[in-house]
Amino acid sequence: MPRDSPDPPLDALRRQLPALLHGGERPLVCWAVSGPMHTSTVTAASERGRGSDAPQPTLILVLDRARPLAGGARHSLTNIERVTIGRGHARSVQRVVEEGRPTLKLVLPDDRVSSLHARIELGADGWRLTDCGSTNGSRVNRQEVRSALLADGDLVEIGQTFLRYRGGLPTPFDAPGDVDATDLSALPRVFGTLIPSLAGDLETLTRIARSEVSVLLLGETGTGKEVVARAIHAGSGRKGPFIAVNCGALPETLVESLLFGHRRGAFSGATHDAAGLVREAEGGTLFLDEVGDMGAPAQAAMLRMLQEREVTPLGLTRPIPVDVRVLAATHRPLVELAESGEFRADLLARITGFTFTIPQLRARLDDVGLLIAALLRKLAGDRAPRVSFSSELVNAILEHDWPLNVRELEQRLKAGVVLAADGRLELSHFWPDGPPRAPSRSTARPAEALSPKDQALRDELVAKLTEHAGNVTHVGEALGKSRTQIQRWIRRLGIDVERFRR
C-alpha cells in the first residue's frame, strides 16, 4: 500500500521501542543489541574472518547487583589469551597486547572489586580463573576459589558482578566482539539480547517490520508476544493505530459485528453505528492475539477479510475496503491444529508470511540483567537507581526455571520493589517461602510434551547434530534448510547444542 512518507530506516524499530517496552501493560521482552563499544587495539571479533555460526569462547557480564540498571555485556574471547578484571571509575573493556599476550581488560565500577582482582587465562587445559589476592575473593558457582578451571556455563562472582563463561557460544561471523548495554552512544539500551544468533533473527524481524508481510509470533505464555507485535507496528511506518483482538474471547454470535461493525438497528440492541475492530485498525495494524483459540465462525470471517481486503458491516449491503497489516500470535501448535482440522489451513497460510519464535526466559538467562534493567525502569521509575540485589537473590534468579517467563519475572520484581523498603531486594522479597528448587541445567523438553511430528523432528535434529558435531550450519545444509530455521527448531524443541560439540 502507498504511504504518506517513505519507508522508515532500519533503526526505526529501535528508536520507538523504549516507550513501548517501558510504558506498556504487557510483559516485556528485550531485543537485539549490536555495535562496537570502547576503544580496542586488538582486532575486533567481527573482523577476524570467523566462520558462520562458529562456536566461540565468550565471557558474559550478566548483572551488576549493585547497579542493575547497567544491564549486561558480552565479550568474545576469540584471539584472546588473557582477561584481567579490576576496579575503575566506569565499566569498560579494552583489547590490548600486554607482555606479548592479547589481553582483554575488563574494568568494573565496583567498590568490592580490587584494582587487579582476578585473571582468566587460556592454558593447555582450557580457561582458568585465578584470584589475584583480592580483598573480597572470587567465587565460581557460589564457591570461593583461588584458582579454578572453568567449564561451560560456570557462574563467576567478582565483587558484586556476576559473569558467565561460555566455552563455545554459537556466533554469526558478523557479530561484534564486544556488546555492552552501557555504551549508549553506540546502541539503544533497550535492545538487550546477548545471544548472537537471536540478535541475527531480530535484525531480520526488524526488516520484516517495514514490509506488508504478515507475521506469526510463536512462544510460550508470558514471553511478550504483544510487546513484540507493538514494536513491529512501531517500526512499520504505518500511520494508523495498533488494535489488539483477543481471539479466544470472541463470542460466536457476535463475531461479525465485533470484527466488521454494524449499522444502528441492524439487530436487537444495535443502538448506534459501530466501526468494528478491523476498521478501527484502518491504516494501522490488527493484532490477532492467541489466534489458535479463534472459533470456526471467526476463522471464516477473518479469512474473507484477508482475501478480499474488505468488510461488510451488518446492516449494509456494500463492502467497505480496508487497509490493515495483520500480525498474529499463539502458544498453540497451529500446524498440528490445521492438520487435525481444528484450524483452517487456508487461514494459516494467510497469516504465516513470516514466523518468529520468541524463546523462553529459561533459554536466555544470560539476558536476565538486561530484562531486569528495563523492567525496573518501568516499575520503579525515579526509584529505580536506588534498587540493588543481594548475592543470594541473584544466584536464585539465575538458577530458577521461570516457567511463566518474563511475566513471572516482572511480577516478582514488582513485589520486590514494594517490599524492599531500603531498595535492597532480598531472596525473601521474591520467594517468601524460600528459594525455588534449582532445576537441571538441561533445557531439553520431556519427550511426552512433544507431538509425534515434533518428536520425529527432534530425533532427526539430534541425529544430524551428532553426525556434524553440533555444527548448526552443516546440519542446515544436510537438511536443506537455512541456519536460522535450524536454530528456531533447536530453541523450540529445547535441544542443548553444546552437548554435541567435540
Short mmCIF file of C-alpha atoms in Angstrom, two decimals, residues 186-420:
data_model
loop_
_atom_site.label_atom_id
_atom_site.label_comp_id
_atom_site.label_asym_id
_atom_site.label_seq_id
_atom_site.Cartn_x
_atom_site.Cartn_y
_atom_site.Cartn_z
CA ALA A 186 26.67 3.05 20.01
CA LEU A 187 23.35 1.34 20.68
CA PRO A 188 19.94 1.94 22.25
CA ARG A 189 19.90 0.45 25.73
CA VAL A 190 16.53 -1.18 25.15
CA PHE A 191 17.92 -3.73 22.68
CA GLY A 192 19.01 -6.33 25.12
CA THR A 193 19.87 -9.80 23.89
CA LEU A 194 23.40 -11.02 24.41
CA ILE A 195 22.68 -14.16 22.39
CA PRO A 196 24.28 -13.59 18.97
CA SER A 197 22.08 -15.98 17.00
CA LEU A 198 18.91 -14.40 18.39
CA ALA A 199 20.28 -10.95 17.57
CA GLY A 200 20.50 -12.01 13.93
CA ASP A 201 16.92 -13.25 13.95
CA LEU A 202 15.72 -9.97 15.46
CA GLU A 203 17.57 -7.99 12.81
CA THR A 204 15.62 -9.98 10.21
CA LEU A 205 12.39 -9.19 12.05
CA THR A 206 13.32 -5.51 12.00
CA ARG A 207 13.46 -5.63 8.20
CA ILE A 208 10.19 -7.55 8.04
CA ALA A 209 8.55 -4.80 10.12
CA ARG A 210 8.92 -2.35 7.22
CA SER A 211 7.09 -4.60 4.79
CA GLU A 212 3.48 -5.69 4.25
CA VAL A 213 4.33 -9.30 5.14
CA SER A 214 2.03 -10.88 7.72
CA VAL A 215 3.85 -12.12 10.82
CA LEU A 216 3.04 -15.03 13.12
CA LEU A 217 4.63 -14.82 16.57
CA LEU A 218 5.07 -18.07 18.46
CA GLY A 219 6.08 -18.56 22.08
CA GLU A 220 5.03 -19.73 25.50
CA THR A 221 2.61 -17.71 27.59
CA GLY A 222 4.34 -14.71 29.15
CA THR A 223 7.21 -14.36 26.68
CA GLY A 224 5.94 -10.96 25.48
CA LYS A 225 4.33 -11.61 22.11
CA GLU A 226 2.14 -8.49 22.20
CA VAL A 227 5.13 -6.30 23.06
CA VAL A 228 6.96 -7.64 20.01
CA ALA A 229 3.84 -7.08 17.89
CA ARG A 230 3.62 -3.46 19.06
CA ALA A 231 7.31 -2.99 18.24
CA ILE A 232 6.75 -4.35 14.72
CA HIS A 233 3.89 -1.89 14.29
CA ALA A 234 6.07 0.96 15.56
CA GLY A 235 8.76 0.09 13.04
CA SER A 236 6.37 -0.37 10.13
CA GLY A 237 5.78 3.30 9.40
CA ARG A 238 2.02 2.77 9.28
CA LYS A 239 0.07 5.84 10.39
CA GLY A 240 -2.99 4.06 11.76
CA PRO A 241 -3.43 2.59 15.26
CA PHE A 242 -2.47 -0.75 16.74
CA ILE A 243 -5.61 -2.74 17.57
CA ALA A 244 -5.32 -5.99 19.54
CA VAL A 245 -8.02 -8.65 19.32
CA ASN A 246 -8.30 -11.37 21.97
CA CYS A 247 -9.32 -14.16 19.62
CA GLY A 248 -10.28 -16.56 22.39
CA ALA A 249 -12.83 -14.08 23.76
CA LEU A 250 -14.80 -13.52 20.55
CA PRO A 251 -18.37 -14.81 21.14
CA GLU A 252 -19.55 -16.82 18.13
CA THR A 253 -22.89 -15.00 17.91
CA LEU A 254 -21.25 -11.56 17.72
CA VAL A 255 -18.15 -12.29 15.63
CA GLU A 256 -19.10 -10.33 12.51
CA SER A 257 -20.47 -7.40 14.50
CA LEU A 258 -17.37 -7.13 16.67
CA LEU A 259 -14.92 -7.54 13.80
CA PHE A 260 -16.68 -5.76 10.95
CA GLY A 261 -19.09 -3.39 12.70
CA HIS A 262 -22.80 -2.73 12.24
CA ARG A 263 -25.34 -0.04 11.46
CA ARG A 264 -27.79 1.22 14.02
CA GLY A 265 -30.85 -1.03 14.07
CA ALA A 266 -29.12 -3.92 12.28
CA PHE A 267 -30.14 -6.22 15.13
CA SER A 268 -31.75 -6.03 18.53
CA GLY A 269 -29.53 -3.96 20.79
CA ALA A 270 -27.70 -2.16 17.98
CA THR A 271 -28.47 1.34 19.25
CA HIS A 272 -25.65 3.07 17.37
CA ASP A 273 -23.28 2.62 14.45
CA ALA A 274 -20.07 0.71 15.22
CA ALA A 275 -16.97 0.53 13.00
CA GLY A 276 -15.77 -2.84 14.27
CA LEU A 277 -12.23 -3.84 15.27
CA VAL A 278 -10.96 -4.26 11.72
CA ARG A 279 -11.96 -0.80 10.57
CA GLU A 280 -10.66 0.68 13.83
CA ALA A 281 -7.23 -0.53 12.69
CA GLU A 282 -7.55 1.24 9.31
CA GLY A 283 -4.12 2.31 8.07
CA GLY A 284 -2.51 0.52 11.00
CA THR A 285 -2.06 -2.96 12.44
CA LEU A 286 -4.58 -5.59 13.51
CA PHE A 287 -3.06 -7.95 16.08
CA LEU A 288 -4.80 -11.33 16.42
CA ASP A 289 -3.69 -12.41 19.89
CA GLU A 290 -3.97 -16.15 20.69
CA VAL A 291 -5.21 -16.78 17.16
CA GLY A 292 -5.09 -20.53 17.86
CA ASP A 293 -8.08 -20.10 20.18
CA MET A 294 -10.23 -18.48 17.47
CA GLY A 295 -13.52 -20.31 16.86
CA ALA A 296 -14.62 -21.61 13.47
CA PRO A 297 -17.04 -18.71 12.66
CA ALA A 298 -14.36 -16.12 13.44
CA GLN A 299 -11.81 -18.03 11.33
CA ALA A 300 -14.16 -17.99 8.33
CA ALA A 301 -14.92 -14.29 8.77
CA MET A 302 -11.25 -13.36 9.14
CA LEU A 303 -10.29 -15.40 6.08
CA ARG A 304 -12.80 -13.49 3.94
CA MET A 305 -11.43 -10.18 5.14
CA LEU A 306 -7.83 -11.19 4.39
CA GLN A 307 -8.72 -12.49 0.94
CA GLU A 308 -10.91 -9.60 -0.18
CA ARG A 309 -9.37 -6.78 1.89
CA GLU A 310 -12.88 -5.50 2.56
CA VAL A 311 -15.60 -5.87 5.17
CA THR A 312 -19.38 -5.63 5.10
CA PRO A 313 -20.82 -4.28 8.37
CA LEU A 314 -24.12 -5.78 9.49
CA GLY A 315 -26.96 -3.71 8.08
CA LEU A 316 -25.05 -2.70 4.94
CA THR A 317 -25.07 -4.39 1.54
CA ARG A 318 -21.92 -2.85 0.06
CA PRO A 319 -18.46 -3.90 1.25
CA ILE A 320 -16.01 -1.30 2.56
CA PRO A 321 -12.32 -1.63 1.57
CA VAL A 322 -9.82 -1.76 4.42
CA ASP A 323 -6.06 -1.24 4.67
CA VAL A 324 -4.71 -3.19 7.66
CA ARG A 325 -1.48 -5.06 8.31
CA VAL A 326 -2.20 -8.33 10.15
CA LEU A 327 0.00 -9.76 12.89
CA ALA A 328 -0.94 -12.89 14.83
CA ALA A 329 0.37 -14.72 17.89
CA THR A 330 -0.23 -18.01 19.64
CA HIS A 331 1.28 -20.51 22.05
CA ARG A 332 -0.52 -23.38 20.33
CA PRO A 333 0.85 -25.65 17.54
CA LEU A 334 -1.09 -24.23 14.57
CA VAL A 335 0.34 -26.68 12.03
CA GLU A 336 -0.90 -29.62 14.07
CA LEU A 337 -4.27 -27.90 14.61
CA ALA A 338 -4.58 -27.36 10.86
CA GLU A 339 -3.74 -30.99 10.17
CA SER A 340 -6.44 -32.12 12.62
CA GLY A 341 -8.99 -29.70 11.17
CA GLU A 342 -9.25 -27.51 14.29
CA PHE A 343 -7.73 -24.53 12.48
CA ARG A 344 -8.29 -23.60 8.85
CA ALA A 345 -5.25 -24.37 6.71
CA ASP A 346 -6.12 -21.56 4.29
CA LEU A 347 -6.23 -19.06 7.16
CA LEU A 348 -2.91 -20.38 8.47
CA ALA A 349 -1.38 -19.78 5.06
CA ARG A 350 -2.64 -16.18 5.10
CA ILE A 351 -1.14 -15.29 8.50
CA THR A 352 2.24 -17.01 8.16
CA GLY A 353 4.14 -14.81 5.76
CA PHE A 354 6.96 -14.79 8.32
CA THR A 355 7.13 -16.83 11.54
CA PHE A 356 9.17 -15.76 14.55
CA THR A 357 9.53 -17.78 17.76
CA ILE A 358 10.17 -15.85 20.97
CA PRO A 359 12.40 -18.01 23.19
CA GLN A 360 11.53 -18.89 26.77
CA LEU A 361 13.24 -16.92 29.51
CA ARG A 362 14.97 -20.08 30.75
CA ALA A 363 16.64 -20.37 27.35
CA ARG A 364 18.11 -16.86 27.57
CA LEU A 365 19.04 -16.38 31.22
CA ASP A 366 22.22 -14.60 30.16
CA ASP A 367 19.87 -11.74 29.18
CA VAL A 368 18.25 -11.53 32.61
CA GLY A 369 20.26 -8.46 33.66
CA LEU A 370 19.09 -6.57 30.58
CA LEU A 371 15.49 -7.58 31.21
CA ILE A 372 15.73 -6.58 34.87
CA ALA A 373 17.14 -3.17 33.93
CA ALA A 374 14.26 -2.37 31.57
CA LEU A 375 11.62 -3.77 33.94
CA LEU A 376 12.97 -1.74 36.85
CA ARG A 377 12.73 1.46 34.81
CA LYS A 378 9.13 0.58 34.03
CA LEU A 379 8.15 -0.50 37.57
CA ALA A 380 10.20 1.76 39.83
CA GLY A 381 10.53 4.95 37.79
CA ASP A 382 12.62 7.51 39.70
CA ARG A 383 13.28 4.98 42.47
CA ALA A 384 14.98 2.53 40.10
CA PRO A 385 18.54 3.94 40.56
CA ARG A 386 18.34 3.06 44.29
CA VAL A 387 17.48 -0.61 43.74
CA SER A 388 20.09 -3.31 44.41
CA PHE A 389 20.10 -7.09 44.81
CA SER A 390 21.57 -9.47 47.37
CA SER A 391 24.04 -12.08 46.16
CA GLU A 392 21.73 -14.88 47.30
CA LEU A 393 18.84 -13.46 45.24
CA VAL A 394 20.89 -13.12 42.05
CA ASN A 395 22.07 -16.73 42.33
CA ALA A 396 18.47 -17.88 42.81
CA ILE A 397 17.29 -15.82 39.81
CA LEU A 398 19.93 -17.42 37.59
CA GLU A 399 19.05 -20.93 38.83
CA HIS A 400 15.26 -20.60 38.56
CA ASP A 401 13.48 -22.24 35.60
CA TRP A 402 10.99 -19.32 35.13
CA PRO A 403 8.05 -21.45 33.90
CA LEU A 404 5.90 -18.34 33.37
CA ASN A 405 8.68 -16.49 31.54
CA VAL A 406 9.11 -12.71 31.55
CA ARG A 407 5.65 -12.20 33.02
CA GLU A 408 6.75 -14.10 36.14
CA LEU A 409 9.97 -12.09 36.41
CA GLU A 410 8.00 -8.86 36.14
CA GLN A 411 5.60 -9.88 38.91
CA ARG A 412 8.45 -10.96 41.21
CA LEU A 413 10.21 -7.65 40.62
CA LYS A 414 7.01 -5.70 41.19
CA ALA A 415 6.52 -7.31 44.60
CA GLY A 416 10.20 -6.98 45.46
CA VAL A 417 10.34 -3.25 44.73
CA VAL A 418 7.36 -2.70 47.04
CA LEU A 419 8.67 -4.92 49.86
CA ALA A 420 12.27 -3.66 49.81
#
